[in-house]
Coordinates of C-alpha atoms in Angstrom, one line a residue:
M1 CA 103.4 90.0 132.2
N2 CA 104.6 87.8 129.4
A3 CA 103.7 84.0 130.0
I4 CA 106.0 81.1 129.6
R5 CA 104.7 78.2 127.4
A6 CA 103.8 75.2 129.6
S7 CA 102.0 71.8 128.6
R8 CA 99.7 70.0 130.9
D9 CA 102.1 67.3 131.9
S10 CA 104.4 70.0 133.2
T11 CA 101.8 71.6 135.5
P12 CA 102.6 69.8 138.7
S13 CA 106.3 71.2 138.5
R14 CA 105.0 74.7 137.8
K15 CA 102.7 74.6 140.8
A16 CA 105.7 73.4 142.9
S17 CA 108.0 76.1 141.9
N18 CA 105.2 78.5 142.5
S19 CA 104.9 77.2 146.0
N20 CA 108.4 78.5 146.6
S21 CA 108.1 81.7 145.2
S22 CA 106.8 84.0 148.0
S23 CA 110.0 84.0 150.1
S24 CA 112.1 85.0 147.2
S25 CA 109.6 87.9 146.2
S26 CA 109.8 89.3 149.6
D27 CA 113.7 89.2 149.5
A28 CA 113.6 90.9 146.0
D29 CA 111.4 93.6 147.3
K30 CA 113.8 94.5 150.1
D31 CA 116.5 94.8 147.7
G32 CA 114.4 97.4 145.8
D33 CA 113.0 95.6 143.0
I34 CA 109.4 96.2 142.6
G35 CA 107.9 92.6 141.9
G36 CA 110.4 90.1 143.1
K37 CA 111.6 87.2 141.0
Q38 CA 113.1 83.7 141.4
A39 CA 114.9 82.0 138.6
D40 CA 113.5 78.8 137.8
A41 CA 115.2 78.0 134.5
P42 CA 117.2 79.8 131.9
G43 CA 115.1 82.6 130.4
Q44 CA 112.4 82.2 133.1
V45 CA 111.6 84.0 136.4
T46 CA 108.7 83.3 139.1
L47 CA 107.1 86.7 140.1
D48 CA 105.5 87.3 143.5
D49 CA 102.2 86.7 142.2
A50 CA 103.2 83.2 141.5
S51 CA 103.1 83.7 137.8
T52 CA 106.0 82.8 135.2
A53 CA 107.4 85.0 132.6
V54 CA 110.1 85.3 130.0
E55 CA 112.8 87.6 130.9
D56 CA 112.6 91.0 129.3
M57 CA 113.7 94.5 130.1
F58 CA 111.3 95.0 133.0
Q59 CA 112.6 91.7 135.0
N60 CA 114.0 93.9 137.5
H61 CA 111.9 97.0 137.4
Y62 CA 108.1 96.8 137.7
V63 CA 105.7 99.6 138.5
K64 CA 103.5 97.7 140.9
I65 CA 99.6 98.8 140.8
E66 CA 97.7 98.3 144.1
Y67 CA 94.0 97.6 143.2
S68 CA 91.5 100.0 144.7
D69 CA 87.5 100.0 143.8
S70 CA 87.6 103.7 143.9
R71 CA 87.0 106.8 141.5
F72 CA 89.4 108.2 139.1
S73 CA 92.7 109.1 140.7
L74 CA 95.1 111.6 139.0
K75 CA 98.0 109.9 141.2
K76 CA 97.0 106.6 139.9
L77 CA 96.9 107.7 136.2
L78 CA 100.5 109.0 136.6
S79 CA 101.6 105.5 137.6
F80 CA 100.2 104.4 134.2
V81 CA 101.8 106.9 132.2
G82 CA 104.9 105.7 130.0
P83 CA 103.8 102.8 127.4
G84 CA 101.6 105.4 125.5
L85 CA 104.6 107.6 125.5
L86 CA 107.0 105.2 123.7
V87 CA 104.2 104.1 121.3
S88 CA 103.3 107.9 120.4
Q89 CA 106.8 108.4 119.2
A90 CA 106.4 106.2 116.3
L91 CA 103.7 108.8 114.9
L92 CA 106.5 111.3 115.1
D93 CA 109.4 109.6 113.7
P94 CA 111.5 111.4 110.8
G95 CA 109.3 109.4 108.1
N96 CA 106.3 111.0 109.5
I97 CA 107.9 114.5 109.7
E98 CA 108.7 114.1 106.0
S99 CA 104.9 113.1 105.5
D100 CA 103.8 116.2 107.4
I101 CA 106.0 118.3 105.1
S102 CA 104.6 116.8 101.9
Q103 CA 101.3 117.1 103.2
A104 CA 101.8 120.8 103.8
D105 CA 103.1 121.2 100.3
A106 CA 100.3 119.2 98.6
S107 CA 97.4 120.3 100.3
G108 CA 98.1 122.9 102.8
Y109 CA 95.8 123.0 106.0
K110 CA 93.0 121.2 104.1
L111 CA 94.0 117.6 105.5
L112 CA 94.3 118.4 109.0
W113 CA 91.1 117.1 109.8
L114 CA 92.2 113.7 108.2
L115 CA 95.4 113.7 110.4
L116 CA 93.0 114.0 113.4
L117 CA 90.8 111.5 112.5
A118 CA 93.7 109.4 111.7
H119 CA 95.2 109.9 115.3
I120 CA 91.7 108.9 116.8
V121 CA 91.5 105.7 114.9
C122 CA 95.0 105.2 116.2
I123 CA 93.8 105.7 119.8
F124 CA 91.2 103.2 119.2
V125 CA 93.5 100.4 117.9
Q126 CA 96.3 101.1 120.2
S127 CA 93.8 100.9 123.2
L128 CA 92.8 97.5 121.9
A129 CA 96.5 96.3 121.7
A130 CA 97.0 97.4 125.4
R131 CA 93.9 95.6 126.2
L132 CA 95.1 92.4 124.8
G133 CA 98.3 92.7 126.9
V134 CA 96.8 93.5 130.0
V135 CA 93.8 90.9 129.9
T136 CA 96.0 87.9 128.9
G137 CA 99.3 88.8 130.4
R138 CA 100.8 88.1 126.8
H139 CA 101.8 90.2 124.2
L140 CA 100.5 90.0 120.4
A141 CA 103.9 88.1 119.0
Q142 CA 103.6 85.4 121.5
H143 CA 99.7 85.0 121.0
I144 CA 100.4 84.6 117.2
K145 CA 103.1 82.1 117.9
A146 CA 100.5 80.2 120.1
Q147 CA 97.6 80.2 117.7
Y148 CA 98.9 80.0 114.2
P149 CA 101.1 77.0 112.6
W150 CA 104.7 77.2 112.7
A151 CA 105.1 78.2 109.2
F152 CA 102.6 81.0 109.3
A153 CA 104.1 82.4 112.6
V154 CA 107.2 82.7 110.7
V155 CA 105.7 84.7 107.8
F156 CA 104.3 86.9 110.6
W157 CA 107.5 87.5 112.2
L158 CA 109.3 88.0 108.7
L159 CA 106.6 90.6 108.0
A160 CA 107.0 92.2 111.4
E161 CA 110.8 92.5 111.0
V162 CA 110.4 93.9 107.5
A163 CA 108.3 96.8 109.1
I164 CA 110.7 97.5 111.8
I165 CA 113.6 97.7 109.2
G166 CA 111.6 100.1 107.1
A167 CA 111.0 102.4 110.2
D168 CA 114.7 102.0 111.1
I169 CA 115.7 103.1 107.6
Q170 CA 113.5 106.5 107.9
E171 CA 114.8 107.0 111.5
V172 CA 118.5 106.4 111.0
V173 CA 118.7 108.7 107.9
G174 CA 116.5 111.3 109.7
T175 CA 118.9 111.2 112.7
A176 CA 122.0 111.5 110.2
T177 CA 120.2 114.5 108.4
A178 CA 120.0 116.2 111.6
L179 CA 123.5 115.6 112.5
H180 CA 124.5 117.0 109.1
I181 CA 122.7 120.2 109.7
L182 CA 124.1 120.7 113.1
T183 CA 127.7 119.7 112.2
S184 CA 128.2 119.2 108.5
L185 CA 129.0 115.7 108.9
P186 CA 128.2 113.6 105.8
I187 CA 125.2 111.5 105.7
W188 CA 127.0 108.3 105.9
A189 CA 129.0 109.3 109.0
G190 CA 125.8 110.3 110.6
V191 CA 124.4 107.0 109.9
V192 CA 127.3 105.0 111.4
I193 CA 127.2 107.4 114.5
T194 CA 123.5 106.6 114.8
A195 CA 124.1 103.1 114.7
V196 CA 126.8 103.1 117.4
D197 CA 124.9 105.4 119.8
S198 CA 121.7 103.2 119.8
F199 CA 123.6 100.9 122.0
L200 CA 123.2 103.6 124.7
F201 CA 119.8 102.4 125.1
L202 CA 121.3 99.3 127.3
Y203 CA 122.4 101.8 129.7
V204 CA 119.0 103.6 129.8
Q205 CA 117.4 100.2 130.3
K206 CA 119.5 99.4 133.4
L207 CA 118.2 102.4 135.1
G208 CA 114.6 101.1 135.3
V209 CA 111.3 101.4 133.4
R210 CA 110.4 104.8 134.9
V211 CA 113.8 106.3 133.9
T212 CA 113.3 104.9 130.6
E213 CA 109.9 106.4 130.1
L214 CA 111.2 109.7 131.4
V215 CA 113.9 109.8 128.7
F216 CA 111.4 109.2 125.9
G217 CA 109.1 111.7 127.2
L218 CA 111.8 114.2 127.5
L219 CA 113.0 113.4 123.8
I220 CA 109.4 113.8 122.6
S221 CA 108.9 117.1 124.5
T222 CA 112.0 118.4 122.8
L223 CA 110.8 117.9 119.5
A224 CA 107.3 119.6 120.6
V225 CA 109.0 122.4 122.0
C226 CA 111.2 123.1 118.8
F227 CA 108.1 123.2 116.6
F228 CA 105.8 125.0 119.0
V229 CA 108.3 127.7 119.2
E230 CA 108.7 127.8 115.5
M231 CA 104.8 127.8 114.8
V232 CA 104.6 130.8 117.3
M233 CA 107.5 132.7 115.4
I234 CA 106.0 132.0 111.9
K235 CA 102.5 133.4 112.8
P236 CA 100.1 131.0 110.8
D237 CA 96.6 131.6 109.5
V238 CA 94.8 130.5 112.7
K239 CA 91.6 130.7 110.8
E240 CA 92.4 128.3 108.1
M241 CA 94.3 126.1 110.6
F242 CA 90.8 125.6 112.4
K243 CA 89.0 125.2 109.3
G244 CA 91.4 122.5 108.1
M245 CA 91.1 120.7 111.4
F246 CA 87.3 120.3 111.3
V247 CA 86.0 120.9 107.9
P248 CA 86.6 117.6 106.1
L249 CA 87.7 118.4 102.6
I250 CA 89.9 116.3 100.1
P251 CA 91.5 118.6 97.5
Q252 CA 91.6 117.4 94.0
G253 CA 94.3 115.1 93.1
A254 CA 95.1 114.6 96.9
V255 CA 93.5 111.1 97.5
V256 CA 96.8 109.1 97.6
Q257 CA 98.3 111.6 99.9
A258 CA 95.1 111.4 102.2
V259 CA 95.3 107.7 102.1
G260 CA 99.0 107.9 102.9
I261 CA 98.3 110.2 106.1
I262 CA 96.4 107.2 107.6
G263 CA 98.9 104.9 106.7
S264 CA 101.8 106.7 108.2
V265 CA 99.9 106.9 111.5
L266 CA 98.9 103.4 112.1
M267 CA 102.3 101.4 112.5
P268 CA 102.2 97.6 112.6
H269 CA 105.2 97.4 115.0
N270 CA 103.5 99.6 117.4
L271 CA 100.9 96.8 118.0
F272 CA 103.3 94.2 119.0
L273 CA 105.3 97.1 121.3
H274 CA 102.2 98.5 123.0
S275 CA 100.6 95.0 123.9
A276 CA 104.2 94.2 125.6
L277 CA 104.8 97.5 127.3
V278 CA 101.8 97.2 129.4
G279 CA 103.4 94.4 131.2
S280 CA 105.7 96.7 133.0
R281 CA 102.6 97.5 135.2
K282 CA 102.2 94.9 137.6
L283 CA 98.6 94.2 138.5
D284 CA 96.8 92.4 141.4
R285 CA 95.7 89.3 139.7
R286 CA 94.6 87.5 142.7
A287 CA 91.3 85.6 142.0
E288 CA 89.2 87.9 144.0
N289 CA 90.6 91.1 142.6
R290 CA 91.6 89.9 139.1
E291 CA 88.7 91.3 137.0
G292 CA 88.5 94.6 138.8
A293 CA 92.2 95.1 138.6
I294 CA 92.3 94.4 134.9
R295 CA 89.2 96.7 134.0
E296 CA 91.1 99.4 136.2
A297 CA 94.2 99.2 134.1
M298 CA 92.2 99.0 130.9
R299 CA 90.4 102.3 132.0
Y300 CA 93.8 104.0 132.9
F301 CA 95.8 102.8 129.9
R302 CA 92.9 104.1 127.5
I303 CA 93.3 107.5 129.1
E304 CA 97.0 107.4 129.0
T305 CA 97.1 106.2 125.3
S306 CA 94.4 109.0 124.4
I307 CA 96.5 111.8 126.1
C308 CA 99.7 110.8 124.7
L309 CA 98.5 110.4 121.1
V310 CA 96.6 113.7 121.1
Y311 CA 99.9 115.0 122.2
A312 CA 101.5 113.5 119.1
Y313 CA 98.7 115.1 116.9
L314 CA 99.4 118.5 118.4
I315 CA 103.2 118.1 117.4
N316 CA 102.3 116.7 113.8
M317 CA 99.8 119.6 113.3
A318 CA 102.5 122.2 114.3
V319 CA 105.0 120.6 111.9
V320 CA 102.2 120.9 109.2
V321 CA 101.4 124.3 109.9
V322 CA 104.8 125.6 110.1
F323 CA 105.6 124.4 106.6
C324 CA 102.2 125.4 105.4
K325 CA 103.2 129.0 106.2
A326 CA 106.5 128.7 104.9
F327 CA 105.6 127.5 101.7
E328 CA 103.1 130.3 101.2
V329 CA 105.7 132.9 102.0
L330 CA 108.3 131.6 99.5
S331 CA 105.6 130.9 96.9
A332 CA 104.6 134.5 97.1
A333 CA 108.1 135.7 96.8
G334 CA 108.6 133.5 94.1
T335 CA 111.3 131.5 95.8
P336 CA 111.9 128.1 94.7
Y337 CA 111.9 125.3 97.4
T338 CA 112.0 121.6 97.8
A339 CA 109.4 119.8 100.2
S340 CA 111.6 117.2 101.8
L341 CA 113.1 116.2 105.1
A342 CA 116.6 117.2 103.9
D343 CA 115.6 120.5 102.8
G344 CA 113.4 121.6 105.5
A345 CA 116.2 123.4 107.2
S346 CA 116.8 125.7 104.2
V347 CA 113.0 126.4 103.9
L348 CA 112.6 127.3 107.5
S349 CA 116.2 129.4 107.3
S350 CA 114.8 131.5 104.4
V351 CA 111.7 132.4 106.1
L352 CA 112.7 132.6 109.8
G353 CA 116.5 133.2 109.7
S354 CA 119.3 130.9 110.1
G355 CA 118.8 130.1 113.6
S356 CA 115.5 128.3 112.8
K357 CA 117.5 125.6 111.0
Y358 CA 119.3 124.7 114.2
V359 CA 116.0 124.5 116.1
Y360 CA 114.5 122.3 113.4
A361 CA 117.6 119.9 113.4
I362 CA 117.4 119.7 117.3
G363 CA 113.9 118.6 117.3
L364 CA 114.7 116.1 114.3
L365 CA 117.8 114.7 116.2
A366 CA 115.7 114.1 119.4
I367 CA 112.9 112.2 117.8
G368 CA 115.2 110.4 115.7
Q369 CA 117.2 109.1 118.6
S370 CA 114.1 108.3 120.5
T371 CA 112.4 106.2 117.6
T372 CA 115.7 104.3 116.8
M373 CA 115.9 103.1 120.5
S374 CA 112.0 102.3 120.5
G375 CA 112.6 100.2 117.3
T376 CA 115.2 98.3 119.0
L377 CA 112.7 97.6 121.8
S378 CA 110.0 96.6 119.2
G379 CA 112.5 94.3 117.7
Q380 CA 113.3 92.7 121.0
Y381 CA 109.7 91.8 121.9
V382 CA 109.0 90.8 118.2
T383 CA 111.8 88.4 118.2
E384 CA 111.6 87.1 121.7
G385 CA 107.8 86.7 121.1
F386 CA 108.1 84.7 118.2
W387 CA 111.3 82.5 119.1
N388 CA 111.2 82.7 122.9
M389 CA 114.9 83.7 123.2
P390 CA 116.3 83.1 126.8
V391 CA 119.2 85.4 126.4
K392 CA 120.8 88.4 128.6
P393 CA 119.6 91.8 128.0
W394 CA 122.7 93.0 126.2
Q395 CA 122.7 89.8 124.2
R396 CA 119.2 90.0 122.9
V397 CA 119.8 93.7 122.1
V398 CA 122.8 92.9 119.9
V399 CA 121.1 90.0 118.2
T400 CA 117.7 92.2 117.6
R401 CA 119.9 95.3 116.5
A402 CA 121.7 93.1 114.0
I403 CA 118.3 91.6 112.6
S404 CA 116.6 95.1 112.4
L405 CA 119.1 97.7 112.1
V406 CA 122.1 96.4 110.0
P407 CA 119.9 95.8 106.7
A408 CA 118.6 99.4 107.5
L409 CA 122.0 100.8 107.5
V410 CA 122.7 99.2 104.4
V411 CA 119.8 100.4 102.5
A412 CA 120.3 103.8 104.2
L413 CA 124.0 104.1 103.1
T414 CA 123.3 103.0 99.6
A415 CA 119.9 104.9 98.7
S416 CA 119.9 107.9 101.1
E417 CA 119.8 110.2 98.1
H418 CA 116.6 108.5 97.1
M419 CA 114.6 109.0 100.3
D420 CA 111.6 110.4 98.9
L421 CA 111.1 107.2 96.7
L422 CA 112.2 105.0 99.6
S423 CA 109.7 106.6 101.8
E424 CA 106.9 105.6 99.4
I425 CA 108.0 102.3 99.2
I426 CA 108.3 101.9 103.1
N427 CA 104.8 103.5 103.5
V428 CA 103.6 100.6 101.1
V429 CA 105.3 97.8 103.2
Q430 CA 104.0 99.1 106.4
A431 CA 100.5 99.3 104.8
V432 CA 100.7 95.7 103.8
V433 CA 102.0 94.5 107.1
L434 CA 99.5 96.4 109.1
S435 CA 96.5 94.9 107.1
V436 CA 97.7 91.5 108.2
T437 CA 98.7 92.2 111.8
I438 CA 95.6 93.9 112.7
I439 CA 93.5 90.9 112.1
P440 CA 94.7 88.6 114.7
L441 CA 95.1 91.7 117.2
L442 CA 91.2 92.1 116.9
K443 CA 90.3 88.5 116.3
L444 CA 92.0 87.2 119.4
Q445 CA 89.9 89.3 121.7
A446 CA 86.7 87.8 120.3
Y447 CA 87.0 84.5 121.8
A448 CA 86.5 83.7 125.4
E449 CA 89.1 81.0 125.0
I450 CA 91.7 83.7 124.6
V451 CA 90.7 86.5 127.0
G452 CA 88.1 84.8 129.1
P453 CA 84.2 85.2 128.9
E454 CA 84.1 88.4 130.9
F455 CA 86.6 90.2 128.4
A456 CA 85.6 88.7 125.0
F457 CA 84.0 91.0 122.5
G458 CA 80.3 91.0 122.1
R459 CA 78.3 91.0 118.9
T460 CA 78.3 94.8 118.4
A461 CA 82.0 95.0 119.3
R462 CA 82.8 92.3 116.8
L463 CA 80.9 94.2 114.1
A464 CA 82.8 97.6 115.0
V465 CA 86.2 95.9 114.8
A466 CA 85.3 93.9 111.5
A467 CA 84.2 97.1 109.9
L468 CA 87.5 99.0 111.2
T469 CA 89.6 96.0 109.9
L470 CA 88.0 96.1 106.5
A471 CA 88.2 100.0 106.1
I472 CA 91.9 99.6 107.1
I473 CA 92.6 96.9 104.7
T474 CA 90.8 98.6 101.8
L475 CA 92.6 102.0 102.3
N476 CA 96.0 100.4 102.6
A477 CA 95.4 98.3 99.4
Y478 CA 94.3 101.4 97.6
M479 CA 97.6 103.4 98.6
A480 CA 99.8 100.4 97.7
V481 CA 98.1 100.0 94.2
S482 CA 98.3 103.7 93.7
V483 CA 101.8 104.1 94.0
I484 CA 102.9 101.1 91.9
P485 CA 104.1 102.1 88.5
L486 CA 102.1 100.2 85.9
G487 CA 104.1 101.1 82.6
S488 CA 104.1 97.7 81.0
A489 CA 102.0 94.3 80.9
G490 CA 104.7 92.6 83.0
M491 CA 104.0 95.0 85.9
Y492 CA 100.1 94.4 85.7
V493 CA 100.8 90.7 85.6
A494 CA 103.1 91.1 88.7
L495 CA 100.5 93.3 90.4
V496 CA 97.8 90.7 89.9
A497 CA 100.0 87.9 91.2
A498 CA 100.9 90.1 94.4
V499 CA 97.1 91.1 95.0
A500 CA 96.3 87.5 94.7
V501 CA 98.9 86.2 97.4
Y502 CA 98.2 89.3 99.5
A503 CA 94.4 88.5 99.4
A504 CA 95.1 84.7 100.3
V505 CA 97.1 85.7 103.2
V506 CA 94.5 88.3 104.6
L507 CA 91.6 85.8 104.1
Y508 CA 93.5 82.9 105.6
T509 CA 94.6 85.1 108.5
A510 CA 90.8 86.2 108.8
A511 CA 89.2 82.9 108.3
F512 CA 91.6 80.7 110.4
P513 CA 89.9 79.0 113.4
L514 CA 92.0 79.7 116.2
R515 CA 93.9 76.6 117.7
C516 CA 92.4 77.0 121.1
V517 CA 88.9 77.0 119.6
W518 CA 89.7 73.9 117.3
A519 CA 91.2 72.0 120.3
S520 CA 88.4 72.7 122.7
R521 CA 85.8 71.5 120.1
A522 CA 87.8 68.5 119.2
L523 CA 87.4 69.2 115.6
V524 CA 90.9 68.5 114.4
D525 CA 90.9 65.0 115.8
R526 CA 88.6 64.2 112.8
A527 CA 90.3 65.9 110.2
P528 CA 92.7 64.7 107.7
R529 CA 96.5 64.8 108.4
A530 CA 97.0 67.7 106.2
I531 CA 94.5 69.6 107.8
R532 CA 95.6 68.9 111.2
W533 CA 99.0 70.1 110.3
L534 CA 97.6 73.1 108.9
F535 CA 95.6 73.9 111.9
G536 CA 97.3 72.1 114.8
R537 CA 95.9 71.1 118.2
S538 CA 97.5 73.7 120.3
A539 CA 95.5 75.7 123.1
F540 CA 96.5 78.6 124.8
S541 CA 93.5 80.1 126.9
V542 CA 92.8 82.2 130.0
D543 CA 91.2 80.5 132.9
A544 CA 88.1 82.2 133.5
H545 CA 88.1 81.6 137.4
T546 CA 91.7 81.8 138.1
G547 CA 93.3 84.0 135.3
D548 CA 96.2 81.5 134.7
T549 CA 97.4 81.1 131.2
A550 CA 98.3 77.6 129.6
D551 CA 99.5 76.2 126.5
D552 CA 98.4 72.7 125.6
E553 CA 100.3 70.9 122.5
E554 CA 99.5 67.7 120.8

């Protein structure tokens, strides 16, 4: 669960409030809430394990996990299924569908192996995001706020919001495109409808965490059924399909396309989202069971994430395969076509008949709605994590929707006819944000002051995550530079300046000594005032014996 910021001098009052929590938790359980709560202060709740948390969408609905030191259980795995589903849909949003269509046109089946590799890397990274949330009870946005200076945390928040806005643009326009295919509504009208019906998510949230996850699962499965049916109908070349999946080959002139595949799968806002969603599973964090319960949860979340992202890969593969075959048929017949999201329906109609465009539109509509709602959820956690907003659910959805969706609507309404170029720009932005976001995610887990000595990365793990981080940053930087037009000296100067700023931010993020480490080693006490401001003295750590969290500020 999320943890509330607390200073050392507030510890007695916290303990006092915790001592009164057991009776309220039992009453809440009788009322049907899993994981009872007692209001301490605006925006705070006390749970039945005597911990405190910022209110979130799971304040009334938890999935309570009983710890048992036993072998793998399918029944217990099902109780962990959910967060991975919500994360996997970001890999299937309309922007990724368009990327799949472009991949099919540019390289056919030949980059399916790279798509598979990107999903495997994504499984690893998302498992680490879940690990951070499970071990510490705090999500990534809260950790960044606690461990970095205020000004730098604001930069992180702005970058995260830009990433969410970029994803929202593609999702809103994709959903509007689906409505246009189904009803002939103009794109602008579809955009407005999408903006309004996003607030249905408020009602879905009230039904509880399991119902919310079920709704998302059904929407993802709708997309899967639509493209699996079309894949069977179109009869792809199975031999070429499997060859593309397992024979590593990059066609000439497709290097940027290949790097873009990796960038379209690893989404920065998914790191914030996944580290927060695991808080919906309420573990037994009593001292005698804490380590075993956390390790069990990490194992089940790792399995759940793997299953959900493999499922996402199969859907993306189906999209690529369907359009590969469709483009082959049209090329053989000499029929001109355009490889884009908006023209996907006409391509399939030309090959499979007019009914196929409606199947395509239904799948696109389902995933567009699903990802738009998950974008709202990502915005909630990012905004609350950085600003600790103690507001009611409907209020925070309005605020976060205003932050993330309104700019997306403005851009979508004014530039929907240039979505190909816009998608390239969005992918570059996502790549830049990911490169900065992944560093604290991995670095936080290398310090015993954050995750406890039993969960801190060892030397081998540190080297592995450092290599992964360097590879991701290098690939994303290459993609960003490759798509920027350099037609003048001014553009070269601008590019050099942008690269310098980007490199400075990345290096600062990577080299920054965490506040808890500086505080525990008392280095900041001997530093000049400017250095003390830059690094601050603020500790957020996990007690290795009790598992309690604490925030200590100077």
